[in-house]
Amino acid sequence: MATRTTTTSQTSSERVQSADLTITKPHADFLFSDLVQAYFDCRRSKRNSITALGFEFHLERELAQLDSELRDGTYQPGKSICFVITRPKPREVWAAEFRDRIVHHLLYNKIAPRFYASFIADSCACIPTRGTLYAAQRLESKVRSITQNWQRPAFYLKCDLANFFVSIDKQVLRDQLAKRIHEPWWMQLAEQVLFHDPRENFELRGRANKLELVPPHKRLTNQPNNRGLPIGNLSSQFFANVYLDALDQFAKHKLRARHYIRYVDDFVMLHESPQWLNDALAQINAFLPATLGVQLNPRKTILQPLQRGVDFVGQVIEPHRRTTRRRSVRQAFKRVNAVPLKDLRETANSYFGLLSQATHSHTDRAQLARIVLRRGRCVNLDFTKSIAGRAADAIRAPTSPKHDHPRASIKQELDISPTAAQTPQRKHQILFAHRQMALL
């Protein structure tokens, strides 16, 4: 484990007051209950992390201290943690301290609704009820609309922004925030979160050589001070949506694109004419550098007929069907095969949930169920989750040495015969056992 910590000195200056001018601090317009709600939002699904437990150990004192710092203007962001993930590809991730993440949630809870009210319905990610499933279903609906349920030809243009998060211009983003944040104290807090540079004080977790896996142009550490947001914080995800709202408005009101959808930095346009899509691409290529200072990735720009299928947010929309991306399916099989037995149920259920989002996923879920069964765990009748039960125990450890195959063990355990009592519960057990044996 390598550790790198850098601190910067801070200088304080006294405020000068005169008879002509008195400088007053903005009023902290929030209640203590708002801070408590931000804490509960922050700890959701992270309650057992070390930082969350440490904060909760002295919860009242920590919240009171944070409340005091925010109100008197002495709050300063703390040390960040930097680490590298390798799936689906190497990326730098920056995680703020737990108390700083509470502040992010406090700011988000206050200002997000006013921005969401102005976002288009086709802007997805980091918006309540607008996740990957919403994006896939909405694109599928648009595809069916423009093709008259796959009866007419049409084309799609798919684009991706190059090195998006590290290319964001903070000053442009600050001006966008100022258009809708009119309260001085909240604007001051938004600026503090936005312009905080985690590179000045951070700890590197994991092996230092993992950083070499991240291309230099994708590292936040190699960007100028006025560029880039740290991937990993709620504030960065929200700010990214605010930043690209300009692109959404341009596509809808300038290009008049009827069928358009965006998920973070990936967006898709549909049209009957490939020439119109090419013209739209040229206008977007001119708009993005001039207005937002970002560019499209030419290697990920695709213009094709819809009949070939559209790969978007992990799903592929094809004629009359929506399936999971093949790479994701292969990754699911590989991980469920390799994960330790104690983590098998949680990992399998995660992938069952992912596969279930597609309309045509029965074959993939059945194959995943086979892997789970062969590893000694049980799957429900619909192939949507791994469960615990007698059938799992029977498959894992046959009760009689005469039965050396799981099928025989299941038959013995459940007494599948015409003379067995046919109560509703018994019928369900028999159906379940037949399904298990069919998979083996």
CSV table of C-alpha atoms in Angstrom, one decimal:
chain,number,residue,atom,x,y,z
A,1,MET,CA,0.0,0.0,0.0
A,2,ALA,CA,1.3,3.4,-1.0
A,3,THR,CA,0.4,6.6,0.8
A,4,ARG,CA,0.8,10.1,-0.5
A,5,THR,CA,-0.4,13.1,1.5
A,6,THR,CA,0.1,16.7,0.6
A,7,THR,CA,-1.1,19.7,2.5
A,8,THR,CA,-1.2,23.3,1.6
A,9,SER,CA,-0.8,26.2,3.9
A,10,GLN,CA,-3.7,28.6,4.4
A,11,THR,CA,-3.5,32.3,5.3
A,12,SER,CA,-6.2,34.2,7.0
A,13,SER,CA,-6.8,37.9,6.6
A,14,GLU,CA,-8.8,40.1,8.9
A,15,ARG,CA,-11.8,41.9,7.5
A,16,VAL,CA,-11.5,45.6,7.3
A,17,GLN,CA,-14.5,47.5,8.5
A,18,SER,CA,-15.0,51.2,8.1
A,19,ALA,CA,-17.8,53.7,8.7
A,20,ASP,CA,-18.6,53.6,5.0
A,21,LEU,CA,-18.5,49.8,4.4
A,22,THR,CA,-19.4,46.8,6.6
A,23,ILE,CA,-18.9,43.3,5.2
A,24,THR,CA,-21.5,40.8,6.4
A,25,LYS,CA,-21.5,37.1,6.0
A,26,PRO,CA,-24.3,35.4,4.0
A,27,HIS,CA,-27.0,33.9,6.1
A,28,ALA,CA,-26.8,30.1,6.4
A,29,ASP,CA,-30.3,29.3,5.2
A,30,PHE,CA,-30.7,25.7,6.4
A,31,LEU,CA,-32.1,23.9,9.4
A,32,PHE,CA,-30.3,21.4,11.6
A,33,SER,CA,-32.9,18.9,10.5
A,34,ASP,CA,-31.7,19.4,6.9
A,35,LEU,CA,-28.2,18.5,7.9
A,36,VAL,CA,-29.6,15.4,9.7
A,37,GLN,CA,-31.5,14.4,6.6
A,38,ALA,CA,-28.3,14.8,4.5
A,39,TYR,CA,-26.5,12.5,6.9
A,40,PHE,CA,-29.1,9.8,6.5
A,41,ASP,CA,-29.0,10.2,2.7
A,42,CYS,CA,-25.2,9.9,2.8
A,43,ARG,CA,-25.0,6.8,5.0
A,44,ARG,CA,-27.5,4.9,2.8
A,45,SER,CA,-25.9,1.7,1.7
A,46,LYS,CA,-22.6,2.8,3.3
A,47,ARG,CA,-23.5,2.4,7.0
A,48,ASN,CA,-20.9,-0.3,7.6
A,49,SER,CA,-18.0,1.5,6.1
A,50,ILE,CA,-15.2,2.6,8.4
A,51,THR,CA,-15.7,6.3,7.8
A,52,ALA,CA,-19.4,6.1,8.4
A,53,LEU,CA,-19.0,4.1,11.6
A,54,GLY,CA,-16.4,6.5,12.9
A,55,PHE,CA,-18.7,9.5,12.3
A,56,GLU,CA,-21.7,7.7,13.8
A,57,PHE,CA,-19.7,6.8,17.0
A,58,HIS,CA,-19.9,10.5,18.0
A,59,LEU,CA,-22.9,11.4,15.8
A,60,GLU,CA,-24.4,14.3,17.8
A,61,ARG,CA,-21.0,15.9,18.4
A,62,GLU,CA,-19.9,15.5,14.7
A,63,LEU,CA,-23.2,16.9,13.4
A,64,ALA,CA,-23.1,19.8,15.8
A,65,GLN,CA,-19.5,20.6,14.9
A,66,LEU,CA,-20.3,20.5,11.1
A,67,ASP,CA,-23.4,22.6,11.6
A,68,SER,CA,-21.3,25.2,13.5
A,69,GLU,CA,-18.6,25.3,10.9
A,70,LEU,CA,-21.1,25.8,8.0
A,71,ARG,CA,-22.9,28.6,9.8
A,72,ASP,CA,-19.8,30.6,10.9
A,73,GLY,CA,-18.0,30.1,7.6
A,74,THR,CA,-15.0,28.0,8.9
A,75,TYR,CA,-15.9,24.8,7.1
A,76,GLN,CA,-13.1,23.5,4.9
A,77,PRO,CA,-13.2,20.2,2.9
A,78,GLY,CA,-11.0,17.5,4.3
A,79,LYS,CA,-8.7,14.9,2.8
A,80,SER,CA,-9.8,12.8,-0.1
A,81,ILE,CA,-9.1,9.2,-1.0
A,82,CYS,CA,-7.8,8.3,-4.5
A,83,PHE,CA,-7.9,4.8,-5.8
A,84,VAL,CA,-8.1,3.0,-9.2
A,85,ILE,CA,-10.8,0.7,-10.5
A,86,THR,CA,-10.2,-1.6,-13.4
A,87,ARG,CA,-13.7,-2.6,-14.4
A,88,PRO,CA,-15.0,-1.9,-17.0
A,89,LYS,CA,-11.8,0.0,-17.7
A,90,PRO,CA,-9.1,1.7,-15.5
A,91,ARG,CA,-10.3,5.0,-13.9
A,92,GLU,CA,-9.2,7.2,-11.1
A,93,VAL,CA,-11.8,7.5,-8.4
A,94,TRP,CA,-11.8,10.2,-5.7
A,95,ALA,CA,-13.8,9.8,-2.6
A,96,ALA,CA,-14.3,12.7,-0.2
A,97,GLU,CA,-14.4,12.4,3.6
A,98,PHE,CA,-17.7,11.2,5.0
A,99,ARG,CA,-18.4,14.7,6.6
A,100,ASP,CA,-17.7,16.3,3.2
A,101,ARG,CA,-20.1,13.9,1.5
A,102,ILE,CA,-22.8,15.0,4.0
A,103,VAL,CA,-22.2,18.6,2.8
A,104,HIS,CA,-22.6,17.4,-0.8
A,105,HIS,CA,-25.9,15.9,0.0
A,106,LEU,CA,-27.0,19.0,1.9
A,107,LEU,CA,-26.3,21.1,-1.2
A,108,TYR,CA,-27.8,18.6,-3.5
A,109,ASN,CA,-31.1,18.3,-1.6
A,110,LYS,CA,-31.4,22.1,-1.6
A,111,ILE,CA,-30.6,23.0,-5.2
A,112,ALA,CA,-31.3,19.9,-7.3
A,113,PRO,CA,-35.1,20.2,-7.6
A,114,ARG,CA,-34.9,23.6,-9.3
A,115,PHE,CA,-32.5,22.2,-11.9
A,116,TYR,CA,-34.4,19.0,-12.4
A,117,ALA,CA,-37.5,21.2,-13.2
A,118,SER,CA,-35.6,22.7,-16.2
A,119,PHE,CA,-34.0,19.5,-17.5
A,120,ILE,CA,-35.5,17.7,-20.5
A,121,ALA,CA,-37.3,14.4,-19.9
A,122,ASP,CA,-34.6,12.7,-22.0
A,123,SER,CA,-31.7,13.6,-19.6
A,124,CYS,CA,-30.8,10.6,-17.5
A,125,ALA,CA,-28.4,9.5,-14.7
A,126,CYS,CA,-28.2,10.9,-11.2
A,127,ILE,CA,-31.9,11.9,-11.4
A,128,PRO,CA,-34.5,10.1,-9.3
A,129,THR,CA,-36.3,7.4,-11.3
A,130,ARG,CA,-34.1,8.0,-14.4
A,131,GLY,CA,-31.5,5.3,-14.3
A,132,THR,CA,-30.2,2.9,-16.9
A,133,LEU,CA,-33.5,1.0,-17.2
A,134,TYR,CA,-35.4,4.3,-17.7
A,135,ALA,CA,-32.9,5.3,-20.4
A,136,ALA,CA,-33.2,1.9,-22.2
A,137,GLN,CA,-37.0,1.8,-22.1
A,138,ARG,CA,-37.2,5.4,-23.3
A,139,LEU,CA,-34.9,4.8,-26.2
A,140,GLU,CA,-36.7,1.7,-27.2
A,141,SER,CA,-40.0,3.7,-27.2
A,142,LYS,CA,-38.4,6.3,-29.5
A,143,VAL,CA,-37.1,3.6,-31.8
A,144,ARG,CA,-40.5,2.0,-32.1
A,145,SER,CA,-42.1,5.4,-32.7
A,146,ILE,CA,-39.8,6.5,-35.5
A,147,THR,CA,-39.8,3.1,-37.3
A,148,GLN,CA,-43.6,2.6,-36.8
A,149,ASN,CA,-42.8,-0.5,-34.7
A,150,TRP,CA,-39.9,-1.6,-37.0
A,151,GLN,CA,-41.9,-1.2,-40.2
A,152,ARG,CA,-40.0,1.8,-41.6
A,153,PRO,CA,-36.2,2.3,-42.0
A,154,ALA,CA,-34.5,4.9,-39.8
A,155,PHE,CA,-30.9,5.7,-38.6
A,156,TYR,CA,-29.2,6.5,-35.3
A,157,LEU,CA,-26.3,8.7,-34.4
A,158,LYS,CA,-24.5,7.7,-31.2
A,159,CYS,CA,-21.8,9.9,-29.7
A,160,ASP,CA,-19.6,10.0,-26.7
A,161,LEU,CA,-17.7,12.9,-25.2
A,162,ALA,CA,-13.9,12.5,-25.0
A,163,ASN,CA,-12.5,12.5,-21.4
A,164,PHE,CA,-15.6,14.2,-20.2
A,165,PHE,CA,-15.1,14.6,-16.4
A,166,VAL,CA,-11.5,15.8,-16.6
A,167,SER,CA,-12.4,18.2,-19.4
A,168,ILE,CA,-15.1,20.2,-17.6
A,169,ASP,CA,-14.4,23.9,-17.3
A,170,LYS,CA,-15.2,24.9,-13.8
A,171,GLN,CA,-15.8,28.6,-14.6
A,172,VAL,CA,-18.3,27.7,-17.3
A,173,LEU,CA,-20.0,25.4,-14.8
A,174,ARG,CA,-20.0,28.1,-12.1
A,175,ASP,CA,-21.8,30.5,-14.4
A,176,GLN,CA,-24.4,27.9,-15.1
A,177,LEU,CA,-25.0,27.3,-11.4
A,178,ALA,CA,-25.3,31.0,-10.7
A,179,LYS,CA,-28.2,31.3,-13.1
A,180,ARG,CA,-30.4,29.3,-10.8
A,181,ILE,CA,-28.8,29.7,-7.4
A,182,HIS,CA,-29.8,33.1,-6.2
A,183,GLU,CA,-29.2,32.7,-2.4
A,184,PRO,CA,-25.7,34.0,-1.6
A,185,TRP,CA,-24.9,31.4,1.1
A,186,TRP,CA,-25.9,28.5,-1.1
A,187,MET,CA,-24.0,29.9,-4.1
A,188,GLN,CA,-20.9,30.3,-1.8
A,189,LEU,CA,-21.2,26.7,-0.7
A,190,ALA,CA,-21.6,25.5,-4.3
A,191,GLU,CA,-18.5,27.4,-5.3
A,192,GLN,CA,-16.6,25.9,-2.4
A,193,VAL,CA,-17.5,22.4,-3.4
A,194,LEU,CA,-16.9,23.1,-7.1
A,195,PHE,CA,-13.5,24.7,-6.9
A,196,HIS,CA,-12.1,22.5,-4.1
A,197,ASP,CA,-9.1,20.7,-5.5
A,198,PRO,CA,-8.8,17.2,-4.0
A,199,ARG,CA,-5.2,16.9,-5.4
A,200,GLU,CA,-4.0,19.3,-2.7
A,201,ASN,CA,-4.7,16.9,0.1
A,202,PHE,CA,-5.3,13.2,-0.6
A,203,GLU,CA,-4.3,9.7,0.3
A,204,LEU,CA,-3.6,7.1,-2.4
A,205,ARG,CA,-5.1,3.7,-1.6
A,206,GLY,CA,-4.0,0.5,-3.2
A,207,ARG,CA,-0.9,-0.2,-5.3
A,208,ALA,CA,0.7,2.9,-6.7
A,209,ASN,CA,1.5,1.1,-10.0
A,210,LYS,CA,-2.2,0.8,-10.7
A,211,LEU,CA,-2.2,4.5,-11.6
A,212,GLU,CA,-0.1,3.6,-14.6
A,213,LEU,CA,-3.1,1.7,-16.0
A,214,VAL,CA,-5.0,5.0,-16.3
A,215,PRO,CA,-4.0,6.9,-19.5
A,216,PRO,CA,-2.3,10.2,-18.7
A,217,HIS,CA,-5.0,12.3,-20.5
A,218,LYS,CA,-7.7,10.7,-18.3
A,219,ARG,CA,-6.1,11.5,-15.0
A,220,LEU,CA,-7.3,14.4,-12.9
A,221,THR,CA,-3.8,14.8,-11.5
A,222,ASN,CA,-2.6,15.9,-15.0
A,223,GLN,CA,-5.3,18.6,-15.6
A,224,PRO,CA,-4.9,22.3,-15.0
A,225,ASN,CA,-6.6,23.8,-11.9
A,226,ASN,CA,-9.6,25.1,-13.8
A,227,ARG,CA,-10.4,21.8,-15.4
A,228,GLY,CA,-11.9,18.5,-14.2
A,229,LEU,CA,-14.3,17.1,-11.6
A,230,PRO,CA,-13.4,14.2,-9.4
A,231,ILE,CA,-15.2,11.0,-10.4
A,232,GLY,CA,-16.8,9.4,-7.3
A,233,ASN,CA,-18.7,12.3,-5.6
A,234,LEU,CA,-22.4,13.0,-5.7
A,235,SER,CA,-21.6,16.6,-6.5
A,236,SER,CA,-19.6,15.7,-9.6
A,237,GLN,CA,-22.5,13.6,-11.0
A,238,PHE,CA,-25.0,16.3,-10.4
A,239,PHE,CA,-22.7,19.1,-11.8
A,240,ALA,CA,-22.1,17.0,-14.9
A,241,ASN,CA,-25.8,17.0,-15.6
A,242,VAL,CA,-26.0,20.7,-15.1
A,243,TYR,CA,-23.0,21.2,-17.4
A,244,LEU,CA,-24.5,19.1,-20.3
A,245,ASP,CA,-28.0,20.6,-20.0
A,246,ALA,CA,-26.7,23.2,-22.5
A,247,LEU,CA,-26.2,20.3,-25.0
A,248,ASP,CA,-29.7,19.0,-24.3
A,249,GLN,CA,-31.2,22.4,-24.9
A,250,PHE,CA,-29.2,22.9,-28.1
A,251,ALA,CA,-30.3,19.5,-29.4
A,252,LYS,CA,-33.9,20.1,-28.7
A,253,HIS,CA,-34.4,23.8,-29.5
A,254,LYS,CA,-31.7,24.5,-32.1
A,255,LEU,CA,-31.4,21.2,-33.9
A,256,ARG,CA,-35.1,20.4,-33.4
A,257,ALA,CA,-34.1,16.8,-32.7
A,258,ARG,CA,-37.4,15.1,-31.8
A,259,HIS,CA,-35.8,11.7,-30.9
A,260,TYR,CA,-32.8,12.5,-28.6
A,261,ILE,CA,-31.7,10.9,-25.3
A,262,ARG,CA,-28.6,11.4,-23.1
A,263,TYR,CA,-27.1,9.3,-20.3
A,264,VAL,CA,-24.2,11.3,-18.7
A,265,ASP,CA,-21.8,11.8,-21.6
A,266,ASP,CA,-23.3,9.3,-24.1
A,267,PHE,CA,-26.2,10.5,-26.3
A,268,VAL,CA,-28.2,9.1,-29.2
A,269,MET,CA,-30.2,10.8,-31.9
A,270,LEU,CA,-32.7,9.2,-34.3
A,271,HIS,CA,-33.9,10.3,-37.7
A,272,GLU,CA,-35.2,9.0,-41.0
A,273,SER,CA,-32.4,10.7,-42.9
A,274,PRO,CA,-28.7,10.0,-42.5
A,275,GLN,CA,-27.9,13.3,-44.1
A,276,TRP,CA,-29.8,15.2,-41.4
A,277,LEU,CA,-27.8,13.3,-38.7
A,278,ASN,CA,-24.6,14.1,-40.5
A,279,ASP,CA,-25.5,17.8,-40.5
A,280,ALA,CA,-26.5,17.6,-36.8
A,281,LEU,CA,-23.1,16.0,-36.0
A,282,ALA,CA,-21.3,18.9,-37.7
A,283,GLN,CA,-23.3,21.5,-35.7
A,284,ILE,CA,-22.6,19.6,-32.4
A,285,ASN,CA,-18.9,19.4,-33.2
A,286,ALA,CA,-18.9,23.2,-33.6
A,287,PHE,CA,-21.1,23.9,-30.5
A,288,LEU,CA,-19.3,21.8,-27.9
A,289,PRO,CA,-15.8,23.3,-28.1
A,290,ALA,CA,-17.1,26.8,-28.4
A,291,THR,CA,-19.6,26.7,-25.6
A,292,LEU,CA,-18.5,24.0,-23.1
A,293,GLY,CA,-14.9,23.4,-24.0
A,294,VAL,CA,-15.3,19.6,-24.7
A,295,GLN,CA,-15.1,17.5,-27.8
A,296,LEU,CA,-16.7,14.3,-29.2
A,297,ASN,CA,-14.7,11.1,-29.3
A,298,PRO,CA,-14.4,10.4,-33.0
A,299,ARG,CA,-13.7,6.7,-32.4
A,300,LYS,CA,-17.0,6.3,-30.6
A,301,THR,CA,-19.2,8.2,-33.0
A,302,ILE,CA,-21.5,5.8,-34.9
A,303,LEU,CA,-24.1,6.4,-37.6
A,304,GLN,CA,-25.9,3.2,-38.7
A,305,PRO,CA,-29.3,1.9,-39.6
A,306,LEU,CA,-31.5,1.0,-36.6
A,307,GLN,CA,-32.0,-2.5,-37.9
A,308,ARG,CA,-28.5,-3.3,-36.8
A,309,GLY,CA,-29.3,-2.6,-33.2
A,310,VAL,CA,-28.4,0.2,-30.8
A,311,ASP,CA,-26.0,-0.5,-27.9
A,312,PHE,CA,-26.9,1.9,-25.1
A,313,VAL,CA,-26.6,1.9,-21.3
A,314,GLY,CA,-25.6,-1.8,-21.3
A,315,GLN,CA,-28.5,-3.0,-23.4
A,316,VAL,CA,-29.0,-3.6,-27.1
A,317,ILE,CA,-32.2,-2.5,-28.7
A,318,GLU,CA,-32.9,-4.7,-31.7
A,319,PRO,CA,-36.0,-5.4,-33.8
A,320,HIS,CA,-38.8,-6.5,-31.4
A,321,ARG,CA,-36.4,-7.2,-28.6
A,322,ARG,CA,-34.1,-5.7,-26.0
A,323,THR,CA,-31.2,-7.8,-24.7
A,324,THR,CA,-28.2,-7.3,-22.4
A,325,ARG,CA,-24.9,-6.4,-23.9
A,326,ARG,CA,-22.9,-9.6,-24.6
A,327,ARG,CA,-19.8,-8.3,-22.8
A,328,SER,CA,-21.9,-7.8,-19.7
A,329,VAL,CA,-23.4,-11.3,-19.9
A,330,ARG,CA,-19.9,-12.9,-20.3
A,331,GLN,CA,-18.7,-10.9,-17.4
A,332,ALA,CA,-21.6,-12.1,-15.3
A,333,PHE,CA,-20.9,-15.7,-16.0
A,334,LYS,CA,-17.2,-15.3,-15.3
A,335,ARG,CA,-17.6,-13.5,-12.0
A,336,VAL,CA,-20.3,-15.9,-10.7
A,337,ASN,CA,-18.1,-18.8,-11.6
A,338,ALA,CA,-15.1,-17.3,-9.7
A,339,VAL,CA,-16.6,-15.5,-6.7
A,340,PRO,CA,-16.0,-17.2,-3.3
A,341,LEU,CA,-18.9,-19.3,-2.2
A,342,LYS,CA,-19.8,-17.0,0.8
A,343,ASP,CA,-20.4,-14.2,-1.7
A,344,LEU,CA,-22.1,-16.2,-4.4
A,345,ARG,CA,-25.7,-15.4,-3.5
A,346,GLU,CA,-25.2,-11.6,-3.4
A,347,THR,CA,-23.1,-11.6,-6.6
A,348,ALA,CA,-25.6,-13.8,-8.4
A,349,ASN,CA,-28.6,-11.8,-7.3
A,350,SER,CA,-26.9,-8.6,-8.5
A,351,TYR,CA,-26.5,-10.1,-12.0
A,352,PHE,CA,-30.0,-11.6,-12.0
A,353,GLY,CA,-31.3,-8.1,-11.4
A,354,LEU,CA,-29.2,-6.7,-14.2
A,355,LEU,CA,-30.2,-9.4,-16.7
A,356,SER,CA,-33.9,-9.1,-15.7
A,357,GLN,CA,-34.0,-5.5,-17.0
A,358,ALA,CA,-33.9,-6.7,-20.6
A,359,THR,CA,-37.1,-7.9,-22.2
A,360,HIS,CA,-35.5,-11.0,-23.7
A,361,SER,CA,-33.2,-12.3,-21.0
A,362,HIS,CA,-34.7,-15.8,-20.1
A,363,THR,CA,-31.9,-17.7,-21.9
A,364,ASP,CA,-29.2,-15.6,-20.2
A,365,ARG,CA,-30.8,-16.0,-16.8
A,366,ALA,CA,-31.2,-19.8,-17.3
A,367,GLN,CA,-27.6,-20.1,-18.1
A,368,LEU,CA,-26.6,-18.1,-15.0
A,369,ALA,CA,-29.0,-20.3,-12.9
A,370,ARG,CA,-27.1,-23.4,-14.1
A,371,ILE,CA,-23.8,-21.9,-12.9
A,372,VAL,CA,-25.4,-21.1,-9.5
A,373,LEU,CA,-26.9,-24.6,-9.2
A,374,ARG,CA,-23.7,-26.3,-10.1
A,375,ARG,CA,-22.0,-24.4,-7.3
A,376,GLY,CA,-24.5,-25.7,-4.8
A,377,ARG,CA,-27.0,-22.8,-4.4
A,378,CYS,CA,-30.6,-22.6,-5.3
A,379,VAL,CA,-32.5,-20.4,-7.8
A,380,ASN,CA,-36.2,-19.4,-7.8
A,381,LEU,CA,-38.7,-20.6,-10.4
A,382,ASP,CA,-38.5,-17.4,-12.5
A,383,PHE,CA,-34.7,-17.3,-12.6
A,384,THR,CA,-34.6,-13.9,-11.0
A,385,LYS,CA,-32.7,-14.5,-7.8
A,386,SER,CA,-30.7,-17.1,-5.8
A,387,ILE,CA,-32.5,-18.3,-2.7
A,388,ALA,CA,-31.8,-20.6,0.3
A,389,GLY,CA,-33.9,-23.7,0.7
A,390,ARG,CA,-33.9,-27.5,1.1
A,391,ALA,CA,-33.3,-28.0,-2.6
A,392,ALA,CA,-30.0,-26.1,-2.3
A,393,ASP,CA,-29.0,-28.4,0.5
A,394,ALA,CA,-30.0,-31.5,-1.4
A,395,ILE,CA,-27.9,-30.4,-4.4
A,396,ARG,CA,-25.0,-29.6,-2.3
A,397,ALA,CA,-25.0,-32.7,-0.1
A,398,PRO,CA,-27.0,-35.8,-1.1
A,399,THR,CA,-28.4,-37.5,2.0
A,400,SER,CA,-27.9,-41.0,0.8
A,401,PRO,CA,-24.7,-42.6,-0.6
A,402,LYS,CA,-26.8,-44.5,-3.1
A,403,HIS,CA,-27.7,-41.3,-4.9
A,404,ASP,CA,-24.5,-39.8,-6.3
A,405,HIS,CA,-26.3,-37.3,-8.6
A,406,PRO,CA,-28.2,-34.2,-7.5
A,407,ARG,CA,-31.3,-35.2,-9.5
A,408,ALA,CA,-31.7,-38.4,-7.5
A,409,SER,CA,-31.2,-36.6,-4.3
A,410,ILE,CA,-33.9,-34.1,-5.1
A,411,LYS,CA,-36.3,-36.9,-5.9
A,412,GLN,CA,-35.6,-38.6,-2.7
A,413,GLU,CA,-35.9,-35.4,-0.6
A,414,LEU,CA,-39.2,-34.4,-2.1
A,415,ASP,CA,-40.8,-37.8,-2.9
A,416,ILE,CA,-41.9,-36.9,-6.4
A,417,SER,CA,-44.4,-39.6,-7.1
A,418,PRO,CA,-48.1,-39.8,-8.2
A,419,THR,CA,-49.1,-41.1,-4.7
A,420,ALA,CA,-47.6,-38.1,-2.9
A,421,ALA,CA,-50.0,-35.7,-1.2
A,422,GLN,CA,-51.0,-33.0,-3.8
A,423,THR,CA,-51.5,-30.0,-1.6
A,424,PRO,CA,-50.8,-26.5,-3.2
A,425,GLN,CA,-47.6,-26.2,-1.2
A,426,ARG,CA,-46.6,-29.7,-2.3
A,427,LYS,CA,-47.3,-29.0,-6.0
A,428,HIS,CA,-45.1,-25.9,-5.7
A,429,GLN,CA,-42.3,-28.0,-4.3
A,430,ILE,CA,-42.6,-30.6,-7.0
A,431,LEU,CA,-42.7,-27.9,-9.8
A,432,PHE,CA,-39.6,-26.3,-8.2
A,433,ALA,CA,-37.8,-29.6,-8.1
A,434,HIS,CA,-38.6,-30.4,-11.7
A,435,ARG,CA,-37.3,-27.0,-12.7
A,436,GLN,CA,-34.0,-27.6,-10.8
A,437,MET,CA,-33.5,-31.0,-12.3
A,438,ALA,CA,-34.1,-29.7,-15.8
A,439,LEU,CA,-31.2,-27.2,-15.3
A,440,LEU,CA,-28.7,-29.8,-14.1
